[in-house]
Coordinates of C-alpha atoms and ligand atoms in Angstrom, one line a residue:
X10 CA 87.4 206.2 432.1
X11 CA 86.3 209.2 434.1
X12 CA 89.0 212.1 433.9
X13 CA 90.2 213.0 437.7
X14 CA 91.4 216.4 436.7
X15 CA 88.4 218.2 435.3
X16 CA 87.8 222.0 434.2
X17 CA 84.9 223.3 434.1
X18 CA 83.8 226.1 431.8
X19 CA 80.3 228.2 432.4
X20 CA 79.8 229.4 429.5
X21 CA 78.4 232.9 429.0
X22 CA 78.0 232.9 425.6
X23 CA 81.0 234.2 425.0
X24 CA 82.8 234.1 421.3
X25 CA 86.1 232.1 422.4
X26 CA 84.5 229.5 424.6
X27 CA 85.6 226.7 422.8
X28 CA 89.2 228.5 422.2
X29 CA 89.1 228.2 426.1
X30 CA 88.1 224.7 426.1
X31 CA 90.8 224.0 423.7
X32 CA 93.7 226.0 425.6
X33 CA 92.5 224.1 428.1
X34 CA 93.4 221.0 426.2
X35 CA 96.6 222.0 425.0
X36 CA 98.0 222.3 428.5
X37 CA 96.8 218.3 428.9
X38 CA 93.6 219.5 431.2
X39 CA 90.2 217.9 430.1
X40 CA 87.2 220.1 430.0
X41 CA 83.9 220.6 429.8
X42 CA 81.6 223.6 428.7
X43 CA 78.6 223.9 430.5
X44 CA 75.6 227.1 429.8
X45 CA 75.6 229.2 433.0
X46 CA 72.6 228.0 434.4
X47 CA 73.8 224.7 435.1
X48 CA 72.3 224.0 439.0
X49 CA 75.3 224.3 441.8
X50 CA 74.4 220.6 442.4
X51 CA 75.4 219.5 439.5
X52 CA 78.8 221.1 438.9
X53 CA 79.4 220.0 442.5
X54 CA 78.7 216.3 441.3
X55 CA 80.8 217.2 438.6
X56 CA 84.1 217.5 441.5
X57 CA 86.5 220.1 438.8
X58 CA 89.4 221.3 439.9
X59 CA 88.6 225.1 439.2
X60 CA 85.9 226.7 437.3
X61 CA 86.5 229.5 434.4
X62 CA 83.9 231.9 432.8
X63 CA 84.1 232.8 430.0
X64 CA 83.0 236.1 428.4
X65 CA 79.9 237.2 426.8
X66 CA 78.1 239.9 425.5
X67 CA 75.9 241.4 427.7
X68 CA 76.3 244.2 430.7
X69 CA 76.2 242.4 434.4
X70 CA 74.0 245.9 435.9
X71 CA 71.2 244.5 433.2
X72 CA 68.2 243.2 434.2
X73 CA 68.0 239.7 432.6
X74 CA 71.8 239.4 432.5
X75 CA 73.3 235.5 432.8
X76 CA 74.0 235.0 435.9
X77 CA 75.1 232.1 437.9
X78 CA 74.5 230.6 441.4
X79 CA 76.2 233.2 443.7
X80 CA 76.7 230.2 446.1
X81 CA 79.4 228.8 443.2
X82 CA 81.7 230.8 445.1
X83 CA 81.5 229.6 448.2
X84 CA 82.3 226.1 446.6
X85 CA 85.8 226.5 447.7
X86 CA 87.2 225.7 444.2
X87 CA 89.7 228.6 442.4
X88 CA 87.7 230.6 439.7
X89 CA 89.1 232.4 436.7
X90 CA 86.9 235.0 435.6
X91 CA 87.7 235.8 432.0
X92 CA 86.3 239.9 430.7
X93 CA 81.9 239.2 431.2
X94 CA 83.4 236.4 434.0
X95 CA 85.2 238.6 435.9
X96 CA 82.7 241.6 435.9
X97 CA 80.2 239.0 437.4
X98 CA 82.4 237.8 439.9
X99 CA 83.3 241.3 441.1
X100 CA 79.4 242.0 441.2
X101 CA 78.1 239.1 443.2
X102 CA 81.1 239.7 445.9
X103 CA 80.4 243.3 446.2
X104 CA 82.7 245.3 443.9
X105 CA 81.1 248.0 441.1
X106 CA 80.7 247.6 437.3
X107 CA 80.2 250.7 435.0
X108 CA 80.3 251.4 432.0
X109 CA 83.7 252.6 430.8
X110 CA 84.4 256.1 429.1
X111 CA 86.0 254.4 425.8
X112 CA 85.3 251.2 424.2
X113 CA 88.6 249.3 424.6
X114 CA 89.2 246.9 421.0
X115 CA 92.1 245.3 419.9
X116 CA 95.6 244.7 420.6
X117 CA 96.6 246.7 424.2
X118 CA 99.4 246.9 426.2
X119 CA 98.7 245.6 429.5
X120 CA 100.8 246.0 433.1
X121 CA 100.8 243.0 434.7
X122 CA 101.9 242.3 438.2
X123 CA 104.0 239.3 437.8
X124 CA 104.1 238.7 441.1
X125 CA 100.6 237.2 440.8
X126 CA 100.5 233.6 440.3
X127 CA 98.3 234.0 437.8
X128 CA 101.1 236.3 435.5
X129 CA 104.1 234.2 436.8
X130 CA 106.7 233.7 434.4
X131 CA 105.3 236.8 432.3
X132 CA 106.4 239.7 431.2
X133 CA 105.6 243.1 433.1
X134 CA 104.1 244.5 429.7
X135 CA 102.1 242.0 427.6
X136 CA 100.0 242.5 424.7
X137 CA 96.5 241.4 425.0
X138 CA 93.2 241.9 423.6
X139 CA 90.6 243.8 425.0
X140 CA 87.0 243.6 423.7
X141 CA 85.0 245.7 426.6
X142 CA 83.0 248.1 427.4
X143 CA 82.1 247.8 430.5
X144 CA 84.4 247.7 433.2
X145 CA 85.1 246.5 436.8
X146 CA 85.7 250.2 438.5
X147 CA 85.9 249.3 442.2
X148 CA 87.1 245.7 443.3
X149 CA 85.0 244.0 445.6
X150 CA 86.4 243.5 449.7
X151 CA 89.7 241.5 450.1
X152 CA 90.8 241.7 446.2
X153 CA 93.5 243.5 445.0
X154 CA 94.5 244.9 441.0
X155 CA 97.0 242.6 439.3
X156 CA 96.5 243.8 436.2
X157 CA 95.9 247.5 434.1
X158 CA 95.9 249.2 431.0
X159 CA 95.5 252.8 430.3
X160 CA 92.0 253.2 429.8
X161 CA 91.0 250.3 432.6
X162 CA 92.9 250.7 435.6
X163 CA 91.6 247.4 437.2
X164 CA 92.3 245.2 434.2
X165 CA 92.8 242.2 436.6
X166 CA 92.3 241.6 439.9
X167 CA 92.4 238.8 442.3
X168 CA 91.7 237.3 445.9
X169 CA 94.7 235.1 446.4
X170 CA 93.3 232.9 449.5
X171 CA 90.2 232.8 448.0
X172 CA 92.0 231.9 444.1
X173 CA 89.3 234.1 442.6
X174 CA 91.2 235.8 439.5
X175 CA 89.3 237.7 437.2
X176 CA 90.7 239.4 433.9
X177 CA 89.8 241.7 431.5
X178 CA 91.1 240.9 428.6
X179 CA 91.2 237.3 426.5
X180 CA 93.8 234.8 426.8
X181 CA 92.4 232.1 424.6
X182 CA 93.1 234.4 421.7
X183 CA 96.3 234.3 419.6
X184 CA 96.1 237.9 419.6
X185 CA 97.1 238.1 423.9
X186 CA 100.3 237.1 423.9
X187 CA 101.4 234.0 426.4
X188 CA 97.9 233.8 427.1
X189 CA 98.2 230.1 427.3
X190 CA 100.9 230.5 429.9
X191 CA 98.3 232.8 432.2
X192 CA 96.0 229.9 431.5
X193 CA 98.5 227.3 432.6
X194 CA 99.3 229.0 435.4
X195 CA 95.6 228.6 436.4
X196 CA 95.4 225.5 436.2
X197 CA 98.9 224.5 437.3
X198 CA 99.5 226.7 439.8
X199 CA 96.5 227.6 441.3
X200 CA 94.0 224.8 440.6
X201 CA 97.3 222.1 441.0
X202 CA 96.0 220.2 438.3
X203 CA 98.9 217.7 437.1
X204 CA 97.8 217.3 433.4
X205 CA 97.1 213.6 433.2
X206 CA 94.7 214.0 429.9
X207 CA 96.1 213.7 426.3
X208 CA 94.5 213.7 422.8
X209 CA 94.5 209.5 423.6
X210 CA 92.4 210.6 426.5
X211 CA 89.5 211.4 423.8
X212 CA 89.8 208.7 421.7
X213 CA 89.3 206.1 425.0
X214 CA 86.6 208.3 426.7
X215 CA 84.9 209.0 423.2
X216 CA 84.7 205.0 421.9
X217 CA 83.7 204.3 425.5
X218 CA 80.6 207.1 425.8
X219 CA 79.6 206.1 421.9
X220 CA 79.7 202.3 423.0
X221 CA 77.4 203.7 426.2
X222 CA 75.1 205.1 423.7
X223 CA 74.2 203.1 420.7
X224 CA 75.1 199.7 422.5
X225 CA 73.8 197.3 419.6
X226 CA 71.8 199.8 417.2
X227 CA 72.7 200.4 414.1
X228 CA 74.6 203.6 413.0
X229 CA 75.3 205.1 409.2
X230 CA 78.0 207.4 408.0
X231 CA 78.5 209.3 404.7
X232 CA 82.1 209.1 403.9
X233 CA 83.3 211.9 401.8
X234 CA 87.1 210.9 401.9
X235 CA 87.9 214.3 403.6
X236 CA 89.6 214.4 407.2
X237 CA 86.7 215.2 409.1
X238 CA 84.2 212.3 408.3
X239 CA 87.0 209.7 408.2
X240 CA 88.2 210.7 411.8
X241 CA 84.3 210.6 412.6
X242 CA 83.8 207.1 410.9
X243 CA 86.8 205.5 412.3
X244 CA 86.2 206.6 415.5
X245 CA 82.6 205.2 415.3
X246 CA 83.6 201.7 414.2
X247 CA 86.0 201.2 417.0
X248 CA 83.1 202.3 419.5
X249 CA 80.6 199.7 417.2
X250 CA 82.3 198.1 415.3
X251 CA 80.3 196.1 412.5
X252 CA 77.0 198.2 413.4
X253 CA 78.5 201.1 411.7
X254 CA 77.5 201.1 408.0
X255 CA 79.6 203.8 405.9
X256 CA 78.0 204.8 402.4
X257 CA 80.9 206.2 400.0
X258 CA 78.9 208.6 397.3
X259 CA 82.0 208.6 394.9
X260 CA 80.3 211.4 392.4
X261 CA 83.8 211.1 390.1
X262 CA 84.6 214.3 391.1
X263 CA 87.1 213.5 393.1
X264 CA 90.9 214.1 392.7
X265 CA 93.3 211.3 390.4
X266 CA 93.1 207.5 392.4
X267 CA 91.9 209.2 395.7
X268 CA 88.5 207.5 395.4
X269 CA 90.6 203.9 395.2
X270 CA 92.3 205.1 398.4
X271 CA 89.2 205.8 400.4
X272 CA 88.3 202.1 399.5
X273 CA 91.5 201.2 400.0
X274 CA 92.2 202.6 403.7
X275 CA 88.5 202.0 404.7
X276 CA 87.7 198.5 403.9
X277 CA 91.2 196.6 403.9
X278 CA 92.8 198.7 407.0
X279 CA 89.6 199.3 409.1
X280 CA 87.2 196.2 407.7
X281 CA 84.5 198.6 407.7
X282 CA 81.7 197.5 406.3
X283 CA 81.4 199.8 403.0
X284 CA 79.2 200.5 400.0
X285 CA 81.0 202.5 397.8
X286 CA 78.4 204.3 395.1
X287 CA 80.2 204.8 391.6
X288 CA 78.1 207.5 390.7
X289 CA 80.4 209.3 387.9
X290 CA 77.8 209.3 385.3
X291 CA 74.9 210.2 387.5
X292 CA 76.5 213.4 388.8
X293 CA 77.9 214.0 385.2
X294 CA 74.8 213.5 383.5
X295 CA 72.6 216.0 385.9
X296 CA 75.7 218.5 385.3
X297 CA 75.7 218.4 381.3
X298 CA 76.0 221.9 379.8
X299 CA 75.4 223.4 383.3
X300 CA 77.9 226.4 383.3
X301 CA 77.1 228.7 386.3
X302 CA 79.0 228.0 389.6
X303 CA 75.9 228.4 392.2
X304 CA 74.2 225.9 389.7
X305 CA 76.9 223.4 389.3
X306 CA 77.7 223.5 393.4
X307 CA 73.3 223.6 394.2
X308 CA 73.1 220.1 391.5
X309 CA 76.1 218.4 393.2
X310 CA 75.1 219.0 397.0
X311 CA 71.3 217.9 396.0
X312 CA 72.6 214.8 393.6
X313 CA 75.1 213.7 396.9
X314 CA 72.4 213.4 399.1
X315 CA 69.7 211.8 396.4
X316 CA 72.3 209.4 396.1
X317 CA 73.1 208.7 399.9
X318 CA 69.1 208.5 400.5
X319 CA 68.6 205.8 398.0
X320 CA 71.2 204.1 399.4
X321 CA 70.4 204.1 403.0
X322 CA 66.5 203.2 402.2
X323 CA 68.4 199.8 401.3
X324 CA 69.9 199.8 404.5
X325 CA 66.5 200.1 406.1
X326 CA 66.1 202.0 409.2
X327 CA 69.1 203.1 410.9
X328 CA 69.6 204.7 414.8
X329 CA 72.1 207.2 414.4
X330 CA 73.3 209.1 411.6
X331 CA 76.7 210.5 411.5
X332 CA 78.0 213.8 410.6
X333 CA 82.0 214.6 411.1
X334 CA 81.1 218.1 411.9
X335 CA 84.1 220.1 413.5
X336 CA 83.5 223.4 415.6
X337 CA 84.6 225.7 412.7
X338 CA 81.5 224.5 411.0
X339 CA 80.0 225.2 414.4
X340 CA 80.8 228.7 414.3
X341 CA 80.5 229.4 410.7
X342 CA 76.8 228.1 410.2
X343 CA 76.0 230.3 413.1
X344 CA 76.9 233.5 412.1
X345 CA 74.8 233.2 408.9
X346 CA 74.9 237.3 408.6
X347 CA 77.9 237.5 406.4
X348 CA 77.0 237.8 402.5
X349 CA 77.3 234.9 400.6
X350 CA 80.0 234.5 398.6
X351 CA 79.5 230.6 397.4
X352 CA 76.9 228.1 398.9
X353 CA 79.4 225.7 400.6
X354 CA 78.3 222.2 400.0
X355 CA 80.1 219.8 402.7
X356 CA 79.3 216.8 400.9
X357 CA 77.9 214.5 403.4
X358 CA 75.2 217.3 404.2
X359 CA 72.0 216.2 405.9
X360 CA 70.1 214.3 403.8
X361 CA 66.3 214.8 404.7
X362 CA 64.2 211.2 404.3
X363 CA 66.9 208.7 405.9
X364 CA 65.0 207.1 408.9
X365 CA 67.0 208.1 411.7
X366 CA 66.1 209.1 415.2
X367 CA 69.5 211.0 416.0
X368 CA 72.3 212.7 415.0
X369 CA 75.9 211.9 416.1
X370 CA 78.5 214.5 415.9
X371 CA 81.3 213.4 417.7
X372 CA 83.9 215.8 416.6
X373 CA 81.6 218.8 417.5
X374 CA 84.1 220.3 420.0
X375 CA 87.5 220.0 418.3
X376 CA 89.4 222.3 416.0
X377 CA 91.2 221.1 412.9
X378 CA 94.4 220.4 414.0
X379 CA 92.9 218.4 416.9
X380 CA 91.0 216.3 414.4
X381 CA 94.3 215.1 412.7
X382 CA 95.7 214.4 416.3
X383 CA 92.9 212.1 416.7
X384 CA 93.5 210.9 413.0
X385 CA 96.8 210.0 414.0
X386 CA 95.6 207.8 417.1
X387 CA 93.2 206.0 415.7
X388 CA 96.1 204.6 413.0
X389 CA 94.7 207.0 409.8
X390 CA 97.3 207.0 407.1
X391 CA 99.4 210.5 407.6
X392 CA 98.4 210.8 403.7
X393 CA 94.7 211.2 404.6
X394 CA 95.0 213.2 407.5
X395 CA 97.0 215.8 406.5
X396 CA 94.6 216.0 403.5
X397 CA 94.7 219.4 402.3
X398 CA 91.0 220.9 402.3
X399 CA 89.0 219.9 399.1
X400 CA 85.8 221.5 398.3
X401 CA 82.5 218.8 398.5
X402 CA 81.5 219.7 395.0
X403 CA 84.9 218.8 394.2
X404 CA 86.6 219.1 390.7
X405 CA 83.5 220.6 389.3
X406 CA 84.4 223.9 390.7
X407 CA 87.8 223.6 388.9
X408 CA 86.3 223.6 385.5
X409 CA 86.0 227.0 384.5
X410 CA 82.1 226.1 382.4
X411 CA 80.6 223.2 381.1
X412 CA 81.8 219.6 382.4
X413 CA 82.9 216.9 380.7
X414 CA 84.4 213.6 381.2
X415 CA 87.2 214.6 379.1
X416 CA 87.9 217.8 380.6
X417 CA 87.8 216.1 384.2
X418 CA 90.4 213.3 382.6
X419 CA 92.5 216.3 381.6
X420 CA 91.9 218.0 385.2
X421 CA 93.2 215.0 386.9
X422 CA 96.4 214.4 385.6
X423 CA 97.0 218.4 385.4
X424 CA 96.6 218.3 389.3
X425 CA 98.3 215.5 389.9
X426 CA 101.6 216.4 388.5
X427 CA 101.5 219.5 390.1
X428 CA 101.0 217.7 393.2
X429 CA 103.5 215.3 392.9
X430 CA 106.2 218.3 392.0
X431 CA 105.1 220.0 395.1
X432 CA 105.9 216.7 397.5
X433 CA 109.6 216.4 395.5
X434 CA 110.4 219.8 395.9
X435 CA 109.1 219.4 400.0
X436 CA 106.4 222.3 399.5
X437 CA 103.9 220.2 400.2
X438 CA 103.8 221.1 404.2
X439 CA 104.2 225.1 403.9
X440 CA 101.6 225.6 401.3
X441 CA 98.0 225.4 402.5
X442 CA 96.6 224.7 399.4
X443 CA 97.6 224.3 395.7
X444 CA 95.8 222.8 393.1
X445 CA 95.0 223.0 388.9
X446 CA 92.3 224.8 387.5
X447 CA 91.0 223.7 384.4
X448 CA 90.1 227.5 382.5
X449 CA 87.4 227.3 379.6
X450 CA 90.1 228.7 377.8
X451 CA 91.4 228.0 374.3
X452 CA 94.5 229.2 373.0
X453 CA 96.9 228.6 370.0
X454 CA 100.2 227.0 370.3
X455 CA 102.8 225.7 368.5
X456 CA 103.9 221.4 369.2
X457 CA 105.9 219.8 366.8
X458 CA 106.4 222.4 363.9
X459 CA 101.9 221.8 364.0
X460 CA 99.5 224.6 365.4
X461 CA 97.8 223.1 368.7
X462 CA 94.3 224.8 369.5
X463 CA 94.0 223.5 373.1
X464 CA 93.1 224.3 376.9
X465 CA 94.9 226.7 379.3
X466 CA 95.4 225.1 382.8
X467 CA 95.9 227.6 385.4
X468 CA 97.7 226.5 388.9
X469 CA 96.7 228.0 392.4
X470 CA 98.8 227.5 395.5
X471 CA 97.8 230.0 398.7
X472 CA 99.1 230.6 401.7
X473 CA 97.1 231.1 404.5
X474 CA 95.5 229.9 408.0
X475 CA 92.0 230.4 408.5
X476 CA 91.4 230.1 404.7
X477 CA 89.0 233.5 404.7
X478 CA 91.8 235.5 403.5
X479 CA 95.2 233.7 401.6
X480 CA 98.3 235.4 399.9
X481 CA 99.2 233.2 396.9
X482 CA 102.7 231.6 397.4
X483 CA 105.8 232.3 396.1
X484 CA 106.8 228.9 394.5
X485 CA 110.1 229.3 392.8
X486 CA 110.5 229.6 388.8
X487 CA 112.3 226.5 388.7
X488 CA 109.3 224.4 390.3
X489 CA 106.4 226.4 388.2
X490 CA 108.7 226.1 385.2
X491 CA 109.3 222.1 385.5
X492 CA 105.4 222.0 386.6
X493 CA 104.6 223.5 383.2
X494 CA 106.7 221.7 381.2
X495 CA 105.6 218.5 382.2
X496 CA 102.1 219.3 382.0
X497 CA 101.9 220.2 378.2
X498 CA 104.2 217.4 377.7
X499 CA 102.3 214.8 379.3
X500 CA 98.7 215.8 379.2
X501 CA 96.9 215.2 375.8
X502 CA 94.9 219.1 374.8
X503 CA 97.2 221.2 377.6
X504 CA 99.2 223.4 375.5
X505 CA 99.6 226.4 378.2
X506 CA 99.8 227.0 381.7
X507 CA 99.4 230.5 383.9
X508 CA 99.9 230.6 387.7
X509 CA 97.1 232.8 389.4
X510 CA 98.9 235.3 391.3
X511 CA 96.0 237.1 393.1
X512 CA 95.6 236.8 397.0
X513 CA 92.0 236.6 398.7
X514 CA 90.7 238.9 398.8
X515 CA 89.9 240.0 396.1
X516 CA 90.0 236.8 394.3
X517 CA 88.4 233.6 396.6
X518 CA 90.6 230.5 396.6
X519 CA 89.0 228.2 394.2
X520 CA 88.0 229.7 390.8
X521 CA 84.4 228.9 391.2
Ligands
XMP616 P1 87.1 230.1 398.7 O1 87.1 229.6 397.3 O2 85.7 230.5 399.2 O3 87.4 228.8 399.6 O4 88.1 231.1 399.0 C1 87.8 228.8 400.9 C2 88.1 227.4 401.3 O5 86.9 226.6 401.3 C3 87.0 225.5 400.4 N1 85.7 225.3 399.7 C4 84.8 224.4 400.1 N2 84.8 223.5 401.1 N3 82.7 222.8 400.4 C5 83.8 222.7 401.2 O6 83.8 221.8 402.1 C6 82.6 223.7 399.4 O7 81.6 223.8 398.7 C7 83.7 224.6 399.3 N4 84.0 225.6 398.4 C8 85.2 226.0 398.7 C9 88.1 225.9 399.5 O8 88.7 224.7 398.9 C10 89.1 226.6 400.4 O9 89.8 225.8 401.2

């Protein structure tokens, strides 16, 4: 199915791109990034309704600064350039660029001329963010300012026959407020798209470019029983069906009956064809005595994909190798500047020897929440998809020390009843995360008129959104207290529990 209404997005190498593809998205457009250099040909081929740049981090008045075709504008398709986009549009049509006096960062207060069709429906004043230097100081011929802020008098500007808009500030970010409106506006109002497309709309056009693609070879997925690979896998057997081969490394660390469930959901809902690894002793056998985090996570990431590569030899050679990356993981693994704080291990990691010739990754593009949409169309249990995250190296980061297959039996049930006391006291949807820690901790107690000499479990629950900073919640006393008391009661060598009430930072999330 070839999508009628298409956006196209030259991308500049901007920081929000794929937040622009996704507002895009929300307002029911489809879209497609595409680098700058793209030929004109091709994006005429291409037939979009309009055409935004995005931003990016160089100065237009530089030498070997990305630039596109001039002749895109005489395409007679409506442009939105977005801060680098629209000081590149205003130089190719004649206007001036400089740099400005201040650097402009953060949250501003911007005037906008609502009488624009651009700002329609706005407010006069609107909170945006600005993340410029350089700025467009004279508009080029036939344009006029629909937008300013104190330090940028031509903030936005536009030729209104021509439906070239350029802006300075970002309204893909959360930060610019209604910025999705001034992006449906664009492509409402000004581009007249009717917005035909729906997160259905990738499911169909995804299953039909996969089936385009593999045809008849012979595909292999690690399943890790987390959101993203599940989405990936089931997506992938209804492009393939029976060609797709999914290898479930079940290294026992995962959380109480949630191994069975993978089984369960993969095999008898989906008929996929599945080897499910039990590979308990294996992972706990290299881990013995091991007591320092980076160690336990560096022996569980290597072991996984040991695992998965003995395996897939069985298999033999395979075409296509599946990874459910999302764009997050995009974005993180390309900043790579930032200390490191824990080597995250997304189990399902690239496993070096499988014979492969290619990688698919066809969830590259989407943000979380967008993943669980397509969860939901492809018929994933709600239970699975609204998974909260769970760390690849699993409950082995939630044993404070040395692991053992008591302390994990002990972990388990812990975690569970916390989780089950969450979902009866409806928690389970405003907390982002919450889970038992299993501290190396000994401490006396008192059971049945008889001393007890047994393990501290400590609960976490957090708050938060992008999961790099949390606040821990406030459950009430009443849950934490029934929480408590059915955990020493019902779990053999538990004989206290602490909540952690420390936010991130300075603590991280998981205790390990
Ligand atoms: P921290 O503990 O760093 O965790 O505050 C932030 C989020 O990341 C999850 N996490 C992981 N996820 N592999 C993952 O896929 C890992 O190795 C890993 N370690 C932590 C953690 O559960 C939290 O959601």
């Amino acid at each position: 199915m070839k999508n009628e209404e298409l956006i196209i997005i030259l991308d500049f190498y901007g920081q929000y791109n794929q937040l622009i593809a996704r507002r895009v998205r929300e307002c029911n457009v489809y879209s497609e990034v595409v680098p700058y250099t793209t030929p004109l040909e091709k994006i005429k081929s291409m037939n979009p309704k309009g055409i935004i740049f995005t931003g990016g981090p160089a100065s237009v008045y530089e030498q070997d600064a990305p630039m596109c075709d001039p002749k895109i504008f005489e395409l007679g398709i409506p442009i939105l350039g977005i801060c680098y986009g629209m000081q590149l549009m205003s130089k190719v049509l004649g206007g001036n660029v400089k740099k400005g006096l201040k650097r402009e960062y953060g949250e501003t207060e911007v005037h906008l001329n609502t009488s624009s069709p651009l700002f329609s429906n706005l407010p006069n004043n609107n909170t945006c963010l600005m993340s410029h230097t350089d700025l467009v100081d004279s508009l080029p011929n036939d344009f006029e300012v629909i937008a300013s802020t104190d330090n940028c008098p031509i903030a936005g500007m536009q030729n209104i026959n021509k439906k070239f808009y350029g802006i300075q500030f970002h309204p893909e970010v959360n930060n610019t407020l209604n910025g999705t409106n001034i992006i449906r506006n664009f492509l409402y109002d000004i581009c007249k798209c009717t917005g035909n497309w729906k997160m259905s709309s990738f499911v169909q056009d995804s299953v039909k470019n996969l089936k385009e693609k593999i045809g008849d070879k012979k595909v292999l997925c690690a399943l890790s029983g987390g959101v993203d690979s599940s989405v990936a896998a089931v997506l992938l057997h209804k492009a393939v069906g029976k060609n797709l081969t999914c290898i479930f490394v079940d290294h026992g660390l995962l959380r109480k009956n949630e191994a069975d469930e993978v089984e369960t959901i993969f095999r008898n809902q989906f008929d996929i064809n599945l080897i499910r690894v039990n590979a308990q002793e294996r992972f706990l056998s290299k881990l013995a005595g091991k007591t320092e985090p980076e160690e336990k996570r560096k022996i569980i990431g290597e072991e996984f994909i040991r695992v998965f590569e003995e395996e897939a030899k069985k298999i033999g050679k395979v075409d296509f190798l599946v990874q459910g990356t999302i764009y997050p993981d995009v974005i993180e693994s390309g900043l790579g500047k930032a200390a490191v704080i824990k080597s995250h291990h997304n189990v399902g990691g690239l496993p070096d020897y499988v014979d492969f010739e290619e990688i698919i990754e066809p969830l590259r593009d989407l943000f979380k929440d967008e993943v669980r949409k397509t969860g939901l169309e492809l018929g994933i249990p709600e239970k699975l998809v609204f998974r909260q995250p769970f760390p690849g190296p699993g409950l082995a980061i939630r044993i404070i020390g040395d692991i053992t297959e008591e302390k994990l039996e002990i972990l388990k049930e812990a975690d569970y009843i916390f989780r089950e006391e969450i979902a009866n006291a409806n928690l389970d949807k405003t907390l982002n995360q919450y889970f038992a820690v299993l501290t190396n901790l000994k401490s006396v107690g008192v059971m049945g008129d008889g001393r007890t000499y047994d393990y501290t479990i400590a609960l976490r629950a957090v708050t938060t959104t992008d999961f790099m900073t949390a606040t821990w919640s406030k459950i009430p006393y009443e849950i934490l207290e029934k929480v408590s008391s059915r955990i020493v009661n019902e779990v053999k060598h538990v004989n206290r529990v602490v909540y952690d009430i420390t936010s991130k930072p300075p603590a991280t999330i998981e205790w390990e």
